PDB file of C-alpha atoms in Angstrom:
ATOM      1  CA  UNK A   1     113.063 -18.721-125.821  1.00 71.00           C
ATOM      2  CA  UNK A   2     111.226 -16.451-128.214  1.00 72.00           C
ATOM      3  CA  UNK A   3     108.655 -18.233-130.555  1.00 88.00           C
ATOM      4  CA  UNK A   4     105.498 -17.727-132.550  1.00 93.00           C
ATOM      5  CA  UNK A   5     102.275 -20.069-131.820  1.00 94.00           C
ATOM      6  CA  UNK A   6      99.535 -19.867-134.520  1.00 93.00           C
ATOM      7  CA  UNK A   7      96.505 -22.323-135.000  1.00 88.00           C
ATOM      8  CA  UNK A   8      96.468 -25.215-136.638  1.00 86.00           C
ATOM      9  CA  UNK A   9      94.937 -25.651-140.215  1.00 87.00           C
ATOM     10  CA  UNK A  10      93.327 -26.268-142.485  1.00 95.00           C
ATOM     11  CA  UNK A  11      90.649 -23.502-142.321  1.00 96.00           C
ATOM     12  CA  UNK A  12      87.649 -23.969-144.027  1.00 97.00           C
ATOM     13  CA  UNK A  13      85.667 -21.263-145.027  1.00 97.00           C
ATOM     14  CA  UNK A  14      82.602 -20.103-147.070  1.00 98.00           C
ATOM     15  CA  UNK A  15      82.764 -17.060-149.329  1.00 98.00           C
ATOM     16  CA  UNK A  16      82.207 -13.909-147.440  1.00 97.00           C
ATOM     17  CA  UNK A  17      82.644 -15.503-143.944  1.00 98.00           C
ATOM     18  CA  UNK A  18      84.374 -13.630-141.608  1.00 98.00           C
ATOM     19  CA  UNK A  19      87.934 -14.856-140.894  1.00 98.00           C
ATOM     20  CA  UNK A  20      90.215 -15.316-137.994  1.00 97.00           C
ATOM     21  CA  UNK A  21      93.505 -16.695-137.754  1.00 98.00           C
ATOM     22  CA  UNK A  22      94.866 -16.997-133.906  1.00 97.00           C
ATOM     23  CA  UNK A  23      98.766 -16.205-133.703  1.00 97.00           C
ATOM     24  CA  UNK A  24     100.070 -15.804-129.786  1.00 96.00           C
ATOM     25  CA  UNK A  25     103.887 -15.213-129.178  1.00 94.00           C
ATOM     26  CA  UNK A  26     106.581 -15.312-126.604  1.00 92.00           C
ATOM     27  CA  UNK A  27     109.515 -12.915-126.366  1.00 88.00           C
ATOM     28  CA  UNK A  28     111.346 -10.925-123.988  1.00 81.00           C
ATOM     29  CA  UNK A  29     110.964  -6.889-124.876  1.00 81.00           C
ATOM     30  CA  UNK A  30     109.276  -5.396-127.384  1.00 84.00           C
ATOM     31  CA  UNK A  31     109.645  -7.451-130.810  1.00 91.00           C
ATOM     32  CA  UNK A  32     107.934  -5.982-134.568  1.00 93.00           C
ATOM     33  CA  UNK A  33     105.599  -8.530-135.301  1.00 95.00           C
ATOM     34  CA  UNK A  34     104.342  -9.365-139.416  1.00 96.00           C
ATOM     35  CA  UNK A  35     101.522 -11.235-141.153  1.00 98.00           C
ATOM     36  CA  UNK A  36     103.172 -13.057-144.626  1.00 97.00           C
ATOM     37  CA  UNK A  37     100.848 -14.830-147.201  1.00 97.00           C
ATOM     38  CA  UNK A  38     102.161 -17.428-148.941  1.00 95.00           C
ATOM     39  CA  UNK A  39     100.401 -19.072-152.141  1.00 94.00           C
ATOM     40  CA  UNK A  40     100.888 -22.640-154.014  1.00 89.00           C
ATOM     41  CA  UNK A  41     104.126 -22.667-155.397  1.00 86.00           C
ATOM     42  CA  UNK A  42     105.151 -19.398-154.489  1.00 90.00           C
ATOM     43  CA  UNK A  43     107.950 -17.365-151.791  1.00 92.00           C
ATOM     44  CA  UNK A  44     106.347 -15.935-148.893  1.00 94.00           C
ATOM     45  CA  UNK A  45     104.606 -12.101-149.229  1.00 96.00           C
ATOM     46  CA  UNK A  46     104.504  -9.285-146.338  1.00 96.00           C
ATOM     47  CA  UNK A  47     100.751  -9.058-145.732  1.00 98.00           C
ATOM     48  CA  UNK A  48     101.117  -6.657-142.914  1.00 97.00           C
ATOM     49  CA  UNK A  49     103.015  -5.497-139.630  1.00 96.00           C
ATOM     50  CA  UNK A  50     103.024  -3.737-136.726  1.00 96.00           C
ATOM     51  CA  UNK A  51     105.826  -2.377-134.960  1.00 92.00           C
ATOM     52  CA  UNK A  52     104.951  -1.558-130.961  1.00 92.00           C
ATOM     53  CA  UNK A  53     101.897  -2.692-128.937  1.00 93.00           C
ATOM     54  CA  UNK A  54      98.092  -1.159-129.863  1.00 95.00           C
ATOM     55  CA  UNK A  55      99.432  -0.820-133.602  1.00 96.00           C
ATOM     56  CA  UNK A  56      96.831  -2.310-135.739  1.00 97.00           C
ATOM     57  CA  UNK A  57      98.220  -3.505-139.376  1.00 97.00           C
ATOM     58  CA  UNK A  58      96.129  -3.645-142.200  1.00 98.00           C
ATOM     59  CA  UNK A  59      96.162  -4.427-145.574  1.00 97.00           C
ATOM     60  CA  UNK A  60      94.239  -6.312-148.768  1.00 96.00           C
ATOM     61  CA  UNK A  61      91.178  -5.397-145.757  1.00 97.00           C
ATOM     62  CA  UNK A  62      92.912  -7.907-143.479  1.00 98.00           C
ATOM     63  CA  UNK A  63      93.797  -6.144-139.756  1.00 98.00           C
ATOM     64  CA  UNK A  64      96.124  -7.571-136.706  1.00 98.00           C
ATOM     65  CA  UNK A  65      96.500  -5.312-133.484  1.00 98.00           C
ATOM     66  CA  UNK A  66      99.283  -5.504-131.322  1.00 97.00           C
ATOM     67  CA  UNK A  67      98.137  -7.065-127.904  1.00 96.00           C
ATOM     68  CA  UNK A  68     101.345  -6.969-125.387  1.00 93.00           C
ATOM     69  CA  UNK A  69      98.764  -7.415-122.772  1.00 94.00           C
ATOM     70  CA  UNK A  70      97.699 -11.127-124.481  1.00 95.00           C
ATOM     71  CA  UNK A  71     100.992 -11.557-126.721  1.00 95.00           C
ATOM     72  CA  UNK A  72      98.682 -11.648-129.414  1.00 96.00           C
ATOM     73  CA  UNK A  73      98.238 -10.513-133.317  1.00 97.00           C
ATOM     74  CA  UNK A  74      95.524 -12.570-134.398  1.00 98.00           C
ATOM     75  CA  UNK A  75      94.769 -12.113-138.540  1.00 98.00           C
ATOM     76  CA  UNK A  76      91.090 -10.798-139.102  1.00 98.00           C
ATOM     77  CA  UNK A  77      89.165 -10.252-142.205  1.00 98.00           C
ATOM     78  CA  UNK A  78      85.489  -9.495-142.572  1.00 97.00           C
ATOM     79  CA  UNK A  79      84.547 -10.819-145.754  1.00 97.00           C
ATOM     80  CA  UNK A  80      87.040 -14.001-147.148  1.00 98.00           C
ATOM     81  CA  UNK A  81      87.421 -14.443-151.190  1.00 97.00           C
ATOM     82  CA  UNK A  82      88.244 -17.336-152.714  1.00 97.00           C
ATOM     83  CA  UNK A  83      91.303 -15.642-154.065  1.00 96.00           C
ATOM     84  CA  UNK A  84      92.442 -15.678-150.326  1.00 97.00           C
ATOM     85  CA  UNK A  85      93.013 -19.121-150.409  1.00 97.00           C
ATOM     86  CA  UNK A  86      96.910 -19.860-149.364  1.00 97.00           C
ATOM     87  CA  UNK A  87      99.212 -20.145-146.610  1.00 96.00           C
ATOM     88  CA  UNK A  88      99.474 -17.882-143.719  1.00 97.00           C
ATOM     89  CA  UNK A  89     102.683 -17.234-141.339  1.00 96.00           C
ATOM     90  CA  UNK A  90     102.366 -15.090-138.368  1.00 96.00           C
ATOM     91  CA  UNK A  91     106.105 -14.117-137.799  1.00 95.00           C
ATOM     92  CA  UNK A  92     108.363 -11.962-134.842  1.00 92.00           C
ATOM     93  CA  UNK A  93     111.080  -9.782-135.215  1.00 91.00           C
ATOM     94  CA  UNK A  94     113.368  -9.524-132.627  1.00 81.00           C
ATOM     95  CA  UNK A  95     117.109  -8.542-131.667  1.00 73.00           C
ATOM     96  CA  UNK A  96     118.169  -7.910-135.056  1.00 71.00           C
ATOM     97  CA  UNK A  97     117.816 -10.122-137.704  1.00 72.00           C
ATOM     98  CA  UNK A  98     115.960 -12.799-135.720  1.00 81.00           C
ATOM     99  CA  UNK A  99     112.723 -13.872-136.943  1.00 89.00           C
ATOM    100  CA  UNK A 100     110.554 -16.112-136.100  1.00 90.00           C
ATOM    101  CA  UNK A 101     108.395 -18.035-138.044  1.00 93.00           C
ATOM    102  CA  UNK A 102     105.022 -19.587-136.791  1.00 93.00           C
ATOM    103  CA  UNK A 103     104.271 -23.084-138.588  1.00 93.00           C
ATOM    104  CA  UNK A 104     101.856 -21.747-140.586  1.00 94.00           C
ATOM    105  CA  UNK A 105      98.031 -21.761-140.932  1.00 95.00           C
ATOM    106  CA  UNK A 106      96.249 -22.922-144.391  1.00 95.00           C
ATOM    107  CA  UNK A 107      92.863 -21.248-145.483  1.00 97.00           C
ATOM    108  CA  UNK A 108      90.590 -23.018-148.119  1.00 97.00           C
ATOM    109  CA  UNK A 109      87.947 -20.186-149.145  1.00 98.00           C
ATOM    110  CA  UNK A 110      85.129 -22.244-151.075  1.00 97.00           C
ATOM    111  CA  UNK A 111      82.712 -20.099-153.494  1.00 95.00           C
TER     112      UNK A 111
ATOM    113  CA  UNK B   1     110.900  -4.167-161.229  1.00 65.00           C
ATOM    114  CA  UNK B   2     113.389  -5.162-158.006  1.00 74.00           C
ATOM    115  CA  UNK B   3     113.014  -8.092-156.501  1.00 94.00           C
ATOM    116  CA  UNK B   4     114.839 -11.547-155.498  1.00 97.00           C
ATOM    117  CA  UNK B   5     115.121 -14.250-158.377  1.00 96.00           C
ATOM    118  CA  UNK B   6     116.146 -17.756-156.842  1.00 97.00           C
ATOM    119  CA  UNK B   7     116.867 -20.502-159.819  1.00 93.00           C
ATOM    120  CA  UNK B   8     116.054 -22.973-160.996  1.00 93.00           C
ATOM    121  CA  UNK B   9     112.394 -23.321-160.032  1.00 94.00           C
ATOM    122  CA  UNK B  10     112.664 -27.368-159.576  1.00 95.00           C
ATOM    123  CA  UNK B  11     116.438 -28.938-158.836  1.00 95.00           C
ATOM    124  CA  UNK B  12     116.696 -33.208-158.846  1.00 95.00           C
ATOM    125  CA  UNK B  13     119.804 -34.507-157.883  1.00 93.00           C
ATOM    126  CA  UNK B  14     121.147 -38.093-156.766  1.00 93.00           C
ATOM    127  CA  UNK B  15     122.235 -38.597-153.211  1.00 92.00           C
ATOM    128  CA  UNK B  16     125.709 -38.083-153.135  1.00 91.00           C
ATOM    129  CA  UNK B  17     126.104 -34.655-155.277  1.00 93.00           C
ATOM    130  CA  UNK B  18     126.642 -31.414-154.049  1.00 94.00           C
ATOM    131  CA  UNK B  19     124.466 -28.726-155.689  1.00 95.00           C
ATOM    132  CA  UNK B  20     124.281 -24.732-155.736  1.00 96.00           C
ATOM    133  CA  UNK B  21     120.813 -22.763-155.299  1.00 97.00           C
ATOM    134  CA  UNK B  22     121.120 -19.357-156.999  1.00 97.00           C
ATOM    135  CA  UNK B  23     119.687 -15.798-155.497  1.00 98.00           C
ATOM    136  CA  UNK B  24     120.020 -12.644-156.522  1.00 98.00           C
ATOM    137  CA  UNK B  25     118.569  -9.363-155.719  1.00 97.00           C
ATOM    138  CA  UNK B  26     117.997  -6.308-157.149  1.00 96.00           C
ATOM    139  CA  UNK B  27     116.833  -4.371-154.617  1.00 96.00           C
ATOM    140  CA  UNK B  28     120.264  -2.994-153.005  1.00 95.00           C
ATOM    141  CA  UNK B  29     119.941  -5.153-149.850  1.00 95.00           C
ATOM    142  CA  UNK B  30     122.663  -5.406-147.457  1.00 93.00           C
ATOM    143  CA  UNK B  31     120.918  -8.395-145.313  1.00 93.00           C
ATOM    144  CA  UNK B  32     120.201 -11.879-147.327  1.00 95.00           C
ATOM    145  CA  UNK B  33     119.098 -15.055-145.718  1.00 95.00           C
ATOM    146  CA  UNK B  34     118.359 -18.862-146.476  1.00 97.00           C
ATOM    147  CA  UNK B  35     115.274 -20.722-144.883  1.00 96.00           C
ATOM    148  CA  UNK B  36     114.377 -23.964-145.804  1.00 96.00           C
ATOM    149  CA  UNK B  37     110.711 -25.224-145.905  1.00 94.00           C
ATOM    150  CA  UNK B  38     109.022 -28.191-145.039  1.00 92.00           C
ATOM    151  CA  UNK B  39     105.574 -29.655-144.969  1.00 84.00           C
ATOM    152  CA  UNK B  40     103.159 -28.373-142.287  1.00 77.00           C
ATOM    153  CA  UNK B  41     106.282 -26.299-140.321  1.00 79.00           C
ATOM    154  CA  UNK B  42     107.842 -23.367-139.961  1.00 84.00           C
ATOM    155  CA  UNK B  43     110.680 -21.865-141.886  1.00 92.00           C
ATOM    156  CA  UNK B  44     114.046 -22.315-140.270  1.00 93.00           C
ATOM    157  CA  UNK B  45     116.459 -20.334-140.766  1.00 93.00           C
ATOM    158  CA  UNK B  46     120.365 -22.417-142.293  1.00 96.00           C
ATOM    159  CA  UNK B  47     122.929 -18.631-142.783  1.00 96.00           C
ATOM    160  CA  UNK B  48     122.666 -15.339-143.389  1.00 94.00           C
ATOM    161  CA  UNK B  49     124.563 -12.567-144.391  1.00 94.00           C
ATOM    162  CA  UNK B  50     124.561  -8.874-143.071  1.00 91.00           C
ATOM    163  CA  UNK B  51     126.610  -7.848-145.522  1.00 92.00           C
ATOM    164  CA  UNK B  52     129.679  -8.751-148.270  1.00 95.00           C
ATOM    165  CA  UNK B  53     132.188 -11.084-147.883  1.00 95.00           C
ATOM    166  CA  UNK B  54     130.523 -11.685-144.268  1.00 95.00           C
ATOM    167  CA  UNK B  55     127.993 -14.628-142.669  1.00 96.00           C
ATOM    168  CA  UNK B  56     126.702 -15.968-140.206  1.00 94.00           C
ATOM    169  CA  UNK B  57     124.977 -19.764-139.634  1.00 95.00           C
ATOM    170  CA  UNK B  58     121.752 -20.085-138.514  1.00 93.00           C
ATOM    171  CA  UNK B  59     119.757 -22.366-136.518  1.00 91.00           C
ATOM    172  CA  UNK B  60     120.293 -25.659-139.406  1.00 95.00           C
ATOM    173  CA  UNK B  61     123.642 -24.970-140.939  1.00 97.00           C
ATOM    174  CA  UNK B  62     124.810 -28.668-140.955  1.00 96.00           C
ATOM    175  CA  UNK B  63     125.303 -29.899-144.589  1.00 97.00           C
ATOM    176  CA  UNK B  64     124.955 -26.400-145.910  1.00 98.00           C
ATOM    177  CA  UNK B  65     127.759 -23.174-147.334  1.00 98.00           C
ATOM    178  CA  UNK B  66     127.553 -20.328-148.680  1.00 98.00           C
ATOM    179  CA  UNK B  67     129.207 -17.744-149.717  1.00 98.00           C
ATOM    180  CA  UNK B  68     128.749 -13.860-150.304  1.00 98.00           C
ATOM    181  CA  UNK B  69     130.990 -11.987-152.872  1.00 97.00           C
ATOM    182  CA  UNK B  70     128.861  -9.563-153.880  1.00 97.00           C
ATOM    183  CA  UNK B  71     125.997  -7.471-152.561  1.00 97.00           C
ATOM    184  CA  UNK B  72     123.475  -9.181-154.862  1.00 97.00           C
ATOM    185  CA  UNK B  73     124.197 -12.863-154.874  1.00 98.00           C
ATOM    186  CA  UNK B  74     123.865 -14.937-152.069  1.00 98.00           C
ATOM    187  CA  UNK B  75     124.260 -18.358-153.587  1.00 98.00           C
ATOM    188  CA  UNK B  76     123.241 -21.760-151.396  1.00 98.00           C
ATOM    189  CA  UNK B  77     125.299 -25.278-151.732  1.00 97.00           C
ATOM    190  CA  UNK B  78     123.525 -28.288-150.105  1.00 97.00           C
ATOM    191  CA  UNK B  79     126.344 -30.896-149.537  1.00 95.00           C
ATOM    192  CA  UNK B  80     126.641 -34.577-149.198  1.00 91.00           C
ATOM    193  CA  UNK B  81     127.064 -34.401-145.698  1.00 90.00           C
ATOM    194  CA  UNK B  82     123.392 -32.755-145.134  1.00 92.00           C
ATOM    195  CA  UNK B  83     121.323 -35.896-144.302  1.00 91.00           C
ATOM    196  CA  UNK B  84     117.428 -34.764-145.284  1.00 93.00           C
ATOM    197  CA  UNK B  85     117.844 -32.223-148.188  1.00 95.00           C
ATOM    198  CA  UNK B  86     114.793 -32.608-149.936  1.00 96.00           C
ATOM    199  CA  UNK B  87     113.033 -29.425-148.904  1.00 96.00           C
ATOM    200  CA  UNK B  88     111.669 -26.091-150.697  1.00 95.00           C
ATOM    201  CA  UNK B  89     114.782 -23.500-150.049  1.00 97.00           C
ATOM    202  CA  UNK B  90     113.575 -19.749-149.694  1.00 96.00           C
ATOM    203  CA  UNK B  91     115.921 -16.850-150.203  1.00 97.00           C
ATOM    204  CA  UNK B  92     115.386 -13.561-148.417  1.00 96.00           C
ATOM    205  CA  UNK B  93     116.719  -9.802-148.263  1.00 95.00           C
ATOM    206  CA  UNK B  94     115.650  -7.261-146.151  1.00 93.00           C
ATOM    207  CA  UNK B  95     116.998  -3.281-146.462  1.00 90.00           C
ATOM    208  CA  UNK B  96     118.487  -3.743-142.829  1.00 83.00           C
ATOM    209  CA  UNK B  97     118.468  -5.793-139.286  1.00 76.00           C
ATOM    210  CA  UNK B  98     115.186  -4.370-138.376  1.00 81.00           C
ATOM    211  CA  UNK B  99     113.236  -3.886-141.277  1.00 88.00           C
ATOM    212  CA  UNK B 100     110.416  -6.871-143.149  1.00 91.00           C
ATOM    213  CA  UNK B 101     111.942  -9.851-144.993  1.00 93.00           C
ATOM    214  CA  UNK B 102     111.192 -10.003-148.970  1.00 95.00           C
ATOM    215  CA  UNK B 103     111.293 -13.282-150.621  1.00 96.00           C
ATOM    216  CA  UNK B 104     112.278 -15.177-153.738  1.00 96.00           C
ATOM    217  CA  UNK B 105     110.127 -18.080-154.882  1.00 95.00           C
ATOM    218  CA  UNK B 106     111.724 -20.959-154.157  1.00 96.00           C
ATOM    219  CA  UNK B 107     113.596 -23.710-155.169  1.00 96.00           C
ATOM    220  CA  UNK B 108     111.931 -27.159-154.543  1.00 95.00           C
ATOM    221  CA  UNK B 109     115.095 -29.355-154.180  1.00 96.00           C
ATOM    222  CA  UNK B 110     114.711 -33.237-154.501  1.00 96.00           C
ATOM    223  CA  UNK B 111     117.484 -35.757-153.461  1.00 94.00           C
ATOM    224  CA  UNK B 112     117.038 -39.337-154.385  1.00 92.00           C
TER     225      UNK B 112
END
């Protein structure tokens, strides 16, 4: 069946270090496929999507492209703050109000 | 500002009682949902509604209703009969079947 895979937390990071959060899926057709953030205490935010393979979403400077060829959208950013620290879900969209929720990856940014 | 307002923040209750989780929206969404959150996993998905007066379970609807009488309120009861209800409940709207899911804040439910 259709499901999202993303990597295992936490990730530890250093100010400025570049970031990368793997997310790999599995679904029949062509599903819209989002990056939410999530922070302590808080409901889930759209970060960023992207709608039909070699779209690239970007937003807040992080980026995912569309790979149908790898049923990928890994999460990039070149330069992590510690104000990025939180939760992040890589999530599908597919056959009409069916998403799909990864389990979620946790970043600690340290200054 | 629009958005989804999901009350109270915190919720206790003894093992036993039923209890309602409130949500509304002001963003003139026809599609609401209810996820429920645990530690280290995925949201899963208990009902959701496509539009008034109509919905539909989802993949953990055991122990849970709801009910939708109007386009803004989507309210959640947890029952007796759901076994593990401690959990942080999420409430979601989206414009329509295709488009991104917006989000409430939460409602961390205990049961003791």
């Amino acid at each position: 069946g259709d499901s999202v895979t993303q990597m295992e937390g936490p990730v530890t990071l250093s100010e400025e270090a570049f970031l990368t959060i793997n997310c790999t899926y599995t679904a029949t057709g062509y599903p819209s496929l989002f990056w939410y953030v999530q922070y302590p205490g808080e409901g889930l935010q759209l970060l960023l999507k992207a709608t039909k393979a070699d779209d690239k979403g970007s937003n807040k400077g992080f980026e995912a492209t569309y790979r149908k060829e790898t049923t990928s959208f890994h999460l990039e950013k070149g330069s992590v703050q510690v104000s990025d620290s939180a939760v992040y879900f890589c999530a599908l969209l597919y056959n009409f109000n069916k998403f799909y929720f990864g389990s979620g990856t946790k970043l600690n940014v340290k200054p | 500002d629009g958005g989804i307002t999901q009350s109270p923040k915190y919720l206790f209750r003894k093992e036993g009682q039923n209890v309602t989780l409130s949500c509304e929206q002001n963003l003139n969404h026809d599609a609401m949902y209810w996820y429920r959150q645990d530690p280290g996993q995925g949201l899963r998905l208990i009902y959701y509604s496509q539009i008034v007066n109509d919905f539909q379970k989802g993949d953990i609807a055991e122990g849970y209703s709801v009910s939708r009488e109007k386009k803004e309120s989507f309210p959640l009861t947890v029952t007796s009969a759901q076994k593990n209800p401690t959990a942080f409940y999420l409430c979601a709207s989206s414009i329509d079947q295709i488009s991104p899911l917006h989000f409430g804040n939460g409602t961390r439910l205990t049961v003791t």
